[in-house]
Amino acid sequence: MEMPANLKTLPPEAIDILRFYGQQGKTSAFADDIMEGAGLSPRGFGKFIRRLVTQSYVTSDGGGVYRLTDLGRRSVEALASLGDALPARSQRARTTIRVVRRRLVMGVPRMLTRAQPTNLIIGFEEAGDDDLLKDPVNLLLRINLVNGEPSAGRELTMLLSHRHTMQMVEITAGAPGSTVAMARIRVEVKQLSDFTGEYEDCGGMFVDIPISASAGDAPLIAYGTDIEIQGEAVED
């Protein structure tokens, strides 16, 4: 018997989750039990269970319980009928979650003019050959200034692929009549987690820039640091 066409589009780890239900003879299971039975890490489980939920193979009852839908039950039965004809995961294309380093860069004038808006350039360099991911990842960048605006923080969302990318943010150092001589620019980077559905810390940086009382033509200076991004890599 051949695997149904809809199941052929699922990654091996999602198939292993469905097979777990068949092996246990259950239509619902706790997340921890599924992770252990399918041999998945928490992040890997989060990614592939979300795929099954999105495609209506399972639903979430809350409290970490996942229940098979009608489509899920039929799919589990189809996989059971394949028996040994279904290759082990090690014999199929494998999806793995890996951590890569990406260079966060910031371009800003060497000196900021007091109470005068200026553009901050923020982005990422192109990924190296050893730091490629299969799919873009969703990032949240939070920028704030000490002794300047945005003091409460400004947030940017970014879909980061392996290509270089940049955005501009308007900042203003100091205030009219202020005597502070330095502004601190902070950049926090967070990544949207496939497991929790929330943004998680993955790095950042801060730099201190002098503040001038009068306008000038200060050249840009670039700062950079490596941050860690998690994503999917495919191995044959």
Coordinates of N, CA and C in Angstrom, one line a residue:
M1 N 0.9 -1.2 0.0 CA 0.0 0.0 0.0 C 0.9 1.2 0.0
E2 N 0.5 2.2 -0.8 CA 1.3 3.5 -0.9 C 0.8 4.5 0.1
M3 N 1.7 5.3 0.6 CA 1.3 6.4 1.5 C 0.4 7.4 0.9
P4 N -0.7 7.8 1.5 CA -1.6 8.7 0.9 C -0.9 10.0 0.6
A5 N -1.4 10.7 -0.5 CA -0.7 11.9 -1.0 C -0.6 13.0 0.1
N6 N -1.6 13.2 0.9 CA -1.6 14.2 1.9 C -0.5 14.0 2.9
L7 N -0.2 12.7 3.3 CA 0.8 12.4 4.2 C 2.2 12.6 3.7
K8 N 2.3 12.5 2.4 CA 3.6 12.6 1.7 C 4.2 14.0 1.9
T9 N 3.3 15.0 2.1 CA 3.7 16.4 2.2 C 4.1 16.7 3.6
L10 N 3.9 15.8 4.6 CA 4.3 16.1 6.0 C 5.8 15.7 6.2
P11 N 6.5 16.5 7.1 CA 7.8 16.1 7.4 C 7.9 14.9 8.2
P12 N 9.0 14.1 8.2 CA 9.1 12.9 9.0 C 8.7 13.0 10.4
E13 N 9.1 14.1 11.1 CA 8.7 14.2 12.5 C 7.3 14.3 12.7
A14 N 6.5 14.9 11.8 CA 5.1 15.0 12.0 C 4.5 13.6 11.8
I15 N 5.0 12.8 10.8 CA 4.6 11.4 10.7 C 4.8 10.6 11.9
D16 N 6.0 10.8 12.6 CA 6.3 10.1 13.8 C 5.3 10.4 14.9
I17 N 4.8 11.7 15.0 CA 3.8 12.1 16.0 C 2.5 11.3 15.7
L18 N 2.1 11.2 14.4 CA 0.9 10.5 14.1 C 1.1 9.0 14.4
R19 N 2.2 8.5 14.1 CA 2.5 7.0 14.4 C 2.4 6.8 15.9
F20 N 2.8 7.8 16.7 CA 2.8 7.6 18.2 C 1.4 7.3 18.6
Y21 N 0.4 8.0 18.1 CA -1.0 7.8 18.5 C -1.4 6.4 18.1
G22 N -1.0 5.9 16.9 CA -1.3 4.5 16.6 C -0.7 3.5 17.4
Q23 N 0.6 3.7 17.8 CA 1.3 2.8 18.6 C 0.7 2.7 20.0
Q24 N 0.2 3.8 20.5 CA -0.4 3.9 21.8 C -1.9 3.5 21.8
G25 N -2.5 3.5 20.7 CA -3.9 3.2 20.6 C -4.8 4.3 21.2
K26 N -4.3 5.5 21.1 CA -5.0 6.6 21.7 C -5.4 7.6 20.7
T27 N -6.4 8.4 21.0 CA -6.8 9.5 20.2 C -6.5 10.9 20.8
S28 N -6.0 10.9 22.0 CA -5.5 12.1 22.6 C -4.3 11.8 23.5
A29 N -3.4 12.8 23.7 CA -2.2 12.5 24.4 C -1.6 13.8 24.9
F30 N -0.8 13.8 26.0 CA -0.2 15.0 26.5 C 1.1 15.3 25.7
A31 N 1.4 16.5 25.7 CA 2.6 17.0 24.9 C 3.9 16.2 25.3
D32 N 4.1 16.1 26.6 CA 5.3 15.4 27.1 C 5.4 14.0 26.6
D33 N 4.3 13.3 26.6 CA 4.2 11.9 26.2 C 4.5 11.8 24.7
I34 N 4.0 12.7 23.9 CA 4.2 12.7 22.5 C 5.7 13.0 22.2
M35 N 6.3 14.0 22.9 CA 7.7 14.3 22.7 C 8.6 13.1 22.9
E36 N 8.3 12.4 24.0 CA 9.1 11.3 24.4 C 8.9 10.1 23.4
G37 N 7.7 9.9 23.1 CA 7.3 8.7 22.2 C 7.8 9.0 20.7
A38 N 7.8 10.2 20.3 CA 8.3 10.5 18.9 C 9.7 10.9 18.8
G39 N 10.4 11.0 20.0 CA 11.8 11.3 20.0 C 12.1 12.7 19.6
L40 N 11.4 13.7 20.1 CA 11.5 15.1 19.6 C 12.0 15.9 20.8
S41 N 12.7 17.0 20.5 CA 13.0 18.0 21.5 C 11.8 18.9 21.6
P42 N 11.7 19.7 22.7 CA 10.6 20.6 22.9 C 10.4 21.5 21.7
R43 N 11.5 22.1 21.2 CA 11.4 23.0 20.1 C 10.9 22.3 18.8
G44 N 11.5 21.1 18.6 CA 11.1 20.3 17.4 C 9.6 19.9 17.5
F45 N 9.2 19.5 18.7 CA 7.8 19.1 18.9 C 6.9 20.3 18.6
G46 N 7.3 21.5 19.2 CA 6.4 22.6 18.9 C 6.2 22.9 17.5
K47 N 7.3 22.8 16.7 CA 7.2 23.1 15.3 C 6.3 22.2 14.5
F48 N 6.5 20.9 14.8 CA 5.7 19.9 14.0 C 4.3 19.7 14.5
I49 N 4.0 19.9 15.8 CA 2.7 19.8 16.3 C 1.9 20.9 15.8
R50 N 2.5 22.1 15.7 CA 1.8 23.3 15.1 C 1.5 23.0 13.6
R51 N 2.3 22.3 12.9 CA 2.1 21.9 11.5 C 0.8 21.0 11.5
L52 N 0.7 20.1 12.4 CA -0.4 19.1 12.4 C -1.7 19.9 12.8
V53 N -1.6 20.8 13.7 CA -2.8 21.6 14.1 C -3.2 22.4 13.0
T54 N -2.3 23.1 12.3 CA -2.6 24.0 11.2 C -3.3 23.3 10.1
Q55 N -2.9 22.0 9.8 CA -3.5 21.2 8.7 C -4.6 20.3 9.2
S56 N -5.0 20.5 10.4 CA -6.3 19.9 10.9 C -6.1 18.4 11.2
Y57 N -4.9 17.9 11.5 CA -4.7 16.5 11.9 C -5.0 16.3 13.4
V58 N -4.7 17.4 14.2 CA -4.9 17.3 15.6 C -5.5 18.7 16.0
T59 N -6.1 18.7 17.2 CA -6.6 19.9 17.8 C -6.0 19.9 19.2
S60 N -5.9 21.1 19.8 CA -5.4 21.3 21.2 C -6.6 21.5 22.1
D61 N -6.7 20.6 23.1 CA -7.8 20.8 24.1 C -7.4 21.7 25.3
G62 N -6.2 22.2 25.2 CA -5.7 23.0 26.3 C -5.0 22.2 27.3
G63 N -4.2 22.8 28.2 CA -3.5 22.0 29.2 C -2.5 21.0 28.6
G64 N -2.0 21.3 27.4 CA -1.0 20.4 26.9 C -1.5 19.1 26.3
V65 N -2.8 19.0 26.0 CA -3.4 17.8 25.5 C -3.7 18.1 24.0
Y66 N -3.3 17.1 23.2 CA -3.6 17.2 21.7 C -4.4 16.0 21.3
R67 N -5.5 16.2 20.6 CA -6.5 15.2 20.2 C -6.6 15.1 18.7
L68 N -6.6 13.8 18.2 CA -6.8 13.6 16.8 C -8.1 14.0 16.3
T69 N -8.1 14.7 15.1 CA -9.4 15.0 14.4 C -9.8 13.7 13.6
D70 N -10.9 13.8 12.8 CA -11.3 12.7 11.9 C -10.2 12.5 10.9
L71 N -9.6 13.6 10.3 CA -8.5 13.4 9.4 C -7.3 12.8 10.0
G72 N -7.0 13.2 11.3 CA -5.9 12.6 12.0 C -6.1 11.1 12.3
R73 N -7.3 10.7 12.6 CA -7.6 9.3 12.9 C -7.5 8.5 11.6
R74 N -8.0 9.0 10.5 CA -7.8 8.3 9.2 C -6.4 8.1 8.8
S75 N -5.6 9.2 9.1 CA -4.2 9.2 8.7 C -3.4 8.2 9.6
V76 N -3.8 8.1 10.9 CA -3.1 7.1 11.8 C -3.4 5.7 11.3
E77 N -4.7 5.5 10.9 CA -5.0 4.1 10.4 C -4.3 3.8 9.1
A78 N -4.1 4.8 8.2 CA -3.4 4.6 7.0 C -1.9 4.3 7.2
L79 N -1.3 5.0 8.2 CA 0.1 4.7 8.5 C 0.2 3.3 9.1
A80 N -0.7 2.9 10.0 CA -0.7 1.6 10.6 C -0.7 0.5 9.5
S81 N -1.5 0.7 8.4 CA -1.7 -0.3 7.4 C -0.4 -0.4 6.6
L82 N 0.5 0.6 6.6 CA 1.7 0.5 5.9 C 2.7 -0.4 6.6
G83 N 2.6 -0.4 7.9 CA 3.5 -1.3 8.7 C 5.0 -1.1 8.4
D84 N 5.7 -2.1 8.1 CA 7.1 -2.0 7.9 C 7.5 -1.4 6.5
A85 N 6.4 -1.2 5.7 CA 6.7 -0.5 4.4 C 7.1 0.9 4.5
L86 N 6.8 1.5 5.7 CA 7.1 2.9 5.9 C 8.6 3.0 6.5
P87 N 9.5 3.6 5.7 CA 10.9 3.7 6.2 C 11.0 4.4 7.5
A88 N 12.0 4.0 8.3 CA 12.3 4.6 9.6 C 12.8 6.1 9.3
R89 N 12.7 6.9 10.3 CA 13.1 8.3 10.1 C 14.5 8.5 9.6
S90 N 15.4 7.6 10.0 CA 16.8 7.7 9.6 C 17.0 7.4 8.1
Q91 N 16.0 6.8 7.5 CA 16.1 6.5 6.1 C 15.3 7.5 5.2
R92 N 14.7 8.4 5.9 CA 13.9 9.5 5.2 C 14.7 10.8 5.3
A93 N 14.2 11.8 4.6 CA 14.8 13.1 4.8 C 14.5 13.6 6.2
R94 N 15.5 14.1 6.9 CA 15.3 14.5 8.3 C 15.3 16.0 8.4
T95 N 14.5 16.4 9.3 CA 14.4 17.9 9.6 C 15.0 18.1 11.0
T96 N 16.0 18.9 11.1 CA 16.6 19.1 12.4 C 16.6 20.6 12.7
I97 N 16.6 20.9 14.0 CA 16.6 22.3 14.4 C 18.0 22.6 14.8
R98 N 18.6 23.7 14.3 CA 20.0 24.0 14.5 C 20.1 25.5 14.9
V99 N 21.2 25.8 15.6 CA 21.4 27.2 16.0 C 22.5 27.7 15.1
V100 N 22.3 28.9 14.6 CA 23.3 29.6 13.7 C 23.6 31.0 14.3
R101 N 24.7 31.5 13.9 CA 25.1 32.9 14.3 C 24.9 33.8 13.1
R102 N 24.2 35.0 13.4 CA 24.0 36.0 12.5 C 24.6 37.3 13.0
R103 N 25.2 38.1 12.1 CA 25.8 39.3 12.6 C 24.8 40.5 12.6
L104 N 24.5 41.0 13.8 CA 23.7 42.1 14.0 C 24.5 43.4 13.8
V105 N 24.1 44.3 12.9 CA 24.9 45.5 12.7 C 24.1 46.8 12.9
M106 N 24.8 47.8 13.3 CA 24.1 49.1 13.6 C 25.0 50.2 13.1
G107 N 24.4 51.1 12.3 CA 25.1 52.3 11.8 C 24.5 53.5 12.4
V108 N 25.4 54.4 12.9 CA 25.0 55.6 13.6 C 26.1 56.6 13.5
P109 N 25.8 57.9 13.5 CA 26.8 58.9 13.5 C 27.7 58.8 14.7
R110 N 29.0 59.2 14.5 CA 30.0 59.1 15.6 C 29.6 60.1 16.7
M111 N 28.8 61.1 16.4 CA 28.3 62.1 17.4 C 26.9 62.4 17.0
L112 N 26.0 62.5 18.1 CA 24.6 62.9 17.9 C 24.4 64.3 18.3
T113 N 23.6 65.0 17.5 CA 23.3 66.4 17.8 C 22.1 66.5 18.8
R114 N 22.3 67.2 19.8 CA 21.3 67.3 20.9 C 19.9 67.8 20.3
A115 N 18.9 67.0 20.7 CA 17.5 67.3 20.3 C 17.2 67.3 18.8
Q116 N 18.1 66.8 18.1 CA 17.9 66.7 16.6 C 17.7 65.3 16.1
P117 N 16.6 65.0 15.5 CA 16.3 63.6 15.0 C 17.4 63.2 14.0
T118 N 17.8 61.9 14.1 CA 18.7 61.3 13.1 C 18.3 59.9 12.9
N119 N 18.8 59.3 11.8 CA 18.4 57.9 11.5 C 19.4 57.0 12.0
L120 N 19.0 55.9 12.7 CA 19.8 54.8 13.1 C 19.5 53.7 12.1
I121 N 20.6 53.1 11.5 CA 20.4 52.0 10.6 C 20.7 50.7 11.4
I122 N 19.7 49.7 11.3 CA 19.9 48.5 12.0 C 19.5 47.3 11.1
G123 N 20.3 46.2 11.2 CA 20.0 45.1 10.3 C 20.9 43.9 10.5
F124 N 21.0 43.1 9.6 CA 21.9 41.9 9.7 C 22.7 41.7 8.4
E125 N 23.9 41.2 8.6 CA 24.7 40.9 7.4 C 24.2 39.6 6.8
E126 N 24.7 39.3 5.6 CA 24.3 38.1 4.9 C 24.9 36.9 5.6
A127 N 24.1 35.8 5.6 CA 24.5 34.6 6.4 C 25.7 33.9 5.6
G128 N 26.6 33.4 6.4 CA 27.7 32.6 5.9 C 27.2 31.2 5.4
D129 N 28.1 30.5 4.7 CA 27.7 29.2 4.2 C 27.4 28.2 5.3
D130 N 27.9 28.4 6.5 CA 27.7 27.5 7.6 C 26.5 27.9 8.4
D131 N 25.9 29.0 8.1 CA 24.8 29.5 8.9 C 23.5 29.7 8.1
L132 N 23.2 28.8 7.2 CA 22.0 28.9 6.4 C 20.9 28.1 7.0
L133 N 19.7 28.6 6.9 CA 18.5 28.0 7.4 C 17.5 27.8 6.3
K134 N 16.7 26.8 6.4 CA 15.7 26.4 5.4 C 14.7 27.6 5.1
D135 N 14.1 28.1 6.2 CA 13.1 29.1 6.1 C 13.4 30.3 6.9
P136 N 12.9 31.5 6.5 CA 13.1 32.7 7.2 C 12.5 32.6 8.6
V137 N 13.0 33.4 9.5 CA 12.6 33.4 10.9 C 12.0 34.8 11.3
N138 N 11.1 34.8 12.2 CA 10.4 36.0 12.6 C 11.1 36.6 13.8
L139 N 11.6 37.8 13.7 CA 12.3 38.5 14.7 C 11.6 39.8 15.2
L140 N 11.8 40.1 16.4 CA 11.4 41.4 17.0 C 12.6 42.1 17.5
L141 N 12.8 43.4 17.0 CA 13.9 44.2 17.4 C 13.3 45.3 18.3
R142 N 13.9 45.5 19.5 CA 13.5 46.6 20.3 C 14.6 47.6 20.5
I143 N 14.4 48.8 20.2 CA 15.4 49.8 20.2 C 15.0 50.9 21.3
N144 N 15.9 51.2 22.2 CA 15.6 52.3 23.1 C 16.9 53.1 23.4
L145 N 16.7 54.4 23.8 CA 17.8 55.3 24.2 C 17.7 55.6 25.6
V146 N 18.9 55.6 26.3 CA 19.1 56.2 27.6 C 19.6 57.6 27.3
N147 N 18.9 58.6 27.9 CA 19.1 60.1 27.6 C 18.7 60.4 26.1
G148 N 17.6 59.9 25.7 CA 17.1 60.2 24.4 C 15.8 59.5 24.1
E149 N 15.3 59.7 22.9 CA 14.0 59.0 22.5 C 14.3 58.1 21.3
P150 N 13.7 57.0 21.3 CA 12.6 56.5 22.1 C 13.1 55.9 23.4
S151 N 12.8 56.5 24.5 CA 13.3 56.1 25.8 C 12.5 54.8 26.3
A152 N 11.2 54.8 25.9 CA 10.4 53.6 26.3 C 10.6 52.4 25.3
G153 N 11.3 52.6 24.2 CA 11.5 51.5 23.3 C 10.6 51.6 22.1
R154 N 11.2 51.3 21.0 CA 10.4 51.2 19.7 C 10.7 49.8 19.1
E155 N 9.6 49.1 18.7 CA 9.7 47.8 18.2 C 9.6 47.7 16.7
L156 N 10.4 46.8 16.1 CA 10.4 46.5 14.7 C 10.3 45.0 14.5
T157 N 9.4 44.6 13.6 CA 9.4 43.2 13.2 C 10.2 43.0 12.0
M158 N 10.8 41.8 11.8 CA 11.6 41.5 10.7 C 11.6 40.0 10.4
L159 N 11.4 39.7 9.1 CA 11.5 38.4 8.6 C 12.9 38.2 8.0
L160 N 13.7 37.4 8.8 CA 15.1 37.3 8.5 C 15.3 36.1 7.6
S161 N 15.8 36.3 6.4 CA 16.2 35.1 5.6 C 17.8 35.1 5.6
H162 N 18.4 34.3 4.7 CA 19.9 34.3 4.7 C 20.5 35.5 4.0
R163 N 19.7 36.4 3.4 CA 20.2 37.6 2.8 C 20.4 38.7 3.8
H164 N 21.2 39.7 3.4 CA 21.3 40.9 4.3 C 20.1 41.7 4.3
T165 N 19.8 42.4 5.4 CA 18.6 43.2 5.5 C 18.9 44.4 6.4
M166 N 18.1 45.5 6.3 CA 18.3 46.6 7.2 C 17.0 47.4 7.2
Q167 N 16.9 48.1 8.3 CA 15.8 49.1 8.5 C 16.3 50.3 9.2
M168 N 15.6 51.4 9.1 CA 16.0 52.7 9.7 C 15.0 53.1 10.8
V169 N 15.5 53.6 11.9 CA 14.7 54.0 13.0 C 15.2 55.5 13.4
E170 N 14.2 56.3 13.6 CA 14.5 57.7 13.9 C 14.8 57.8 15.4
I171 N 15.9 58.4 15.8 CA 16.2 58.6 17.2 C 16.6 60.0 17.5
T172 N 16.4 60.4 18.7 CA 16.7 61.8 19.1 C 17.5 61.8 20.5
A173 N 18.7 62.3 20.5 CA 19.5 62.2 21.7 C 19.3 63.5 22.5
G174 N 19.2 63.4 23.8 CA 19.1 64.5 24.7 C 17.8 65.3 24.5
A175 N 17.8 66.5 25.0 CA 16.6 67.4 24.9 C 17.1 68.8 24.9
P176 N 16.3 69.8 24.4 CA 16.8 71.2 24.5 C 17.1 71.6 25.9
G177 N 18.2 72.2 26.1 CA 18.6 72.6 27.4 C 19.3 71.6 28.3
S178 N 19.3 70.3 27.8 CA 19.9 69.3 28.6 C 21.4 69.4 28.6
T179 N 22.0 68.9 29.6 CA 23.5 68.9 29.7 C 24.2 67.6 29.6
V180 N 23.4 66.5 29.4 CA 23.9 65.2 29.3 C 24.9 65.1 28.1
A181 N 26.0 64.4 28.3 CA 27.0 64.3 27.2 C 27.0 63.0 26.4
M182 N 26.2 62.1 26.8 CA 26.3 60.7 26.2 C 24.9 60.1 26.1
A183 N 24.6 59.4 25.0 CA 23.4 58.7 24.9 C 23.7 57.2 24.7
R184 N 23.0 56.3 25.3 CA 23.2 54.9 25.2 C 22.1 54.3 24.3
I185 N 22.5 53.7 23.2 CA 21.5 53.0 22.3 C 21.5 51.5 22.6
R186 N 20.4 51.0 23.0 CA 20.2 49.6 23.2 C 19.4 48.9 22.2
V187 N 19.8 47.7 21.7 CA 19.1 46.9 20.8 C 18.9 45.5 21.3
E188 N 17.7 45.1 21.5 CA 17.4 43.7 21.9 C 16.8 43.0 20.7
V189 N 17.2 41.7 20.5 CA 16.6 40.9 19.5 C 15.9 39.7 20.1
K190 N 14.7 39.5 19.6 CA 13.9 38.3 20.1 C 13.4 37.5 18.9
Q191 N 13.3 36.2 19.0 CA 12.8 35.4 18.0 C 11.5 34.7 18.3
L192 N 10.6 34.7 17.4 CA 9.3 34.0 17.6 C 9.5 32.5 17.7
S193 N 9.1 32.0 18.9 CA 9.3 30.5 19.1 C 8.2 29.7 18.5
D194 N 8.5 28.7 17.8 CA 7.5 27.7 17.3 C 6.9 26.9 18.4
F195 N 7.6 26.8 19.5 CA 7.1 26.0 20.6 C 6.1 26.8 21.5
T196 N 6.5 28.0 21.9 CA 5.6 28.7 22.8 C 4.7 29.7 22.1
G197 N 5.1 30.1 20.9 CA 4.3 31.1 20.2 C 4.6 32.5 20.7
E198 N 5.7 32.6 21.5 CA 6.1 33.9 22.1 C 7.5 34.3 21.6
Y199 N 7.9 35.5 21.8 CA 9.2 36.0 21.4 C 10.2 35.7 22.5
E200 N 11.3 35.1 22.2 CA 12.3 34.7 23.1 C 13.6 35.4 22.8
D201 N 14.4 35.7 23.9 CA 15.6 36.5 23.7 C 16.7 35.7 23.0
C202 N 17.4 36.4 22.0 CA 18.5 35.7 21.3 C 19.7 36.6 21.2
G203 N 19.7 37.7 21.9 CA 20.9 38.5 21.9 C 20.6 40.0 21.7
G204 N 21.7 40.8 21.6 CA 21.5 42.2 21.4 C 22.9 42.9 21.7
M205 N 22.8 44.3 21.8 CA 24.0 45.0 22.0 C 23.6 46.4 22.5
F206 N 24.6 47.2 23.0 CA 24.4 48.6 23.3 C 25.7 49.3 23.0
V207 N 25.5 50.6 22.7 CA 26.7 51.5 22.4 C 26.4 52.8 23.0
D208 N 27.5 53.5 23.4 CA 27.4 54.9 24.0 C 27.9 55.8 22.9
I209 N 27.1 56.8 22.6 CA 27.5 57.8 21.6 C 27.5 59.2 22.2
P210 N 28.6 60.0 21.9 CA 28.6 61.4 22.5 C 27.5 62.3 21.9
I211 N 27.1 63.2 22.7 CA 26.1 64.2 22.3 C 26.7 65.6 22.1
S212 N 26.5 66.2 20.9 CA 27.0 67.5 20.7 C 25.9 68.6 20.8
A213 N 26.3 69.8 21.2 CA 25.3 70.8 21.4 C 24.9 71.4 20.1
S214 N 25.8 71.3 19.1 CA 25.5 72.0 17.8 C 25.5 70.9 16.7
A215 N 24.8 71.3 15.6 CA 24.8 70.4 14.4 C 26.1 70.2 13.8
G216 N 26.4 69.1 13.3 CA 27.6 68.8 12.6 C 27.4 67.7 11.5
D217 N 28.5 67.5 10.8 CA 28.4 66.5 9.7 C 29.2 65.3 10.2
A218 N 28.7 64.6 11.2 CA 29.5 63.5 11.8 C 29.4 62.2 10.9
P219 N 30.5 61.6 10.6 CA 30.4 60.4 9.7 C 29.8 59.2 10.5
L220 N 29.2 58.2 9.7 CA 28.6 57.1 10.3 C 29.7 56.1 10.8
I221 N 29.4 55.4 11.9 CA 30.3 54.4 12.3 C 29.5 53.1 12.5
A222 N 30.0 52.0 12.2 CA 29.3 50.7 12.3 C 29.7 49.9 13.5
Y223 N 28.7 49.3 14.2 CA 28.9 48.4 15.3 C 28.3 47.1 15.0
G224 N 28.8 46.0 15.6 CA 28.2 44.7 15.3 C 28.5 43.7 16.4
T225 N 27.6 42.7 16.4 CA 27.8 41.6 17.4 C 27.1 40.4 16.8
D226 N 27.5 39.2 17.2 CA 26.8 38.0 16.8 C 25.7 37.6 17.7
I227 N 24.5 37.2 17.1 CA 23.4 36.7 17.9 C 23.1 35.3 17.4
E228 N 22.4 34.5 18.3 CA 22.1 33.2 17.9 C 20.6 33.1 17.5
I229 N 20.4 32.4 16.3 CA 19.1 32.2 15.7 C 18.9 30.7 15.6
Q230 N 17.7 30.3 15.9 CA 17.3 28.9 15.8 C 16.4 28.7 14.6
G231 N 16.6 27.7 13.8 CA 15.7 27.4 12.7 C 15.9 26.0 12.2
E232 N 15.2 25.8 11.0 CA 15.2 24.4 10.5 C 16.2 24.2 9.4
A233 N 16.9 23.1 9.5 CA 17.9 22.7 8.5 C 17.5 21.3 8.0
V234 N 17.6 21.1 6.7 CA 17.2 19.8 6.2 C 18.5 19.0 5.8
E235 N 18.6 17.8 6.2 CA 19.7 16.9 5.8 C 19.1 15.7 5.0
D236 N 19.8 15.3 4.0 CA 19.4 14.2 3.2 C 19.9 12.9 3.8

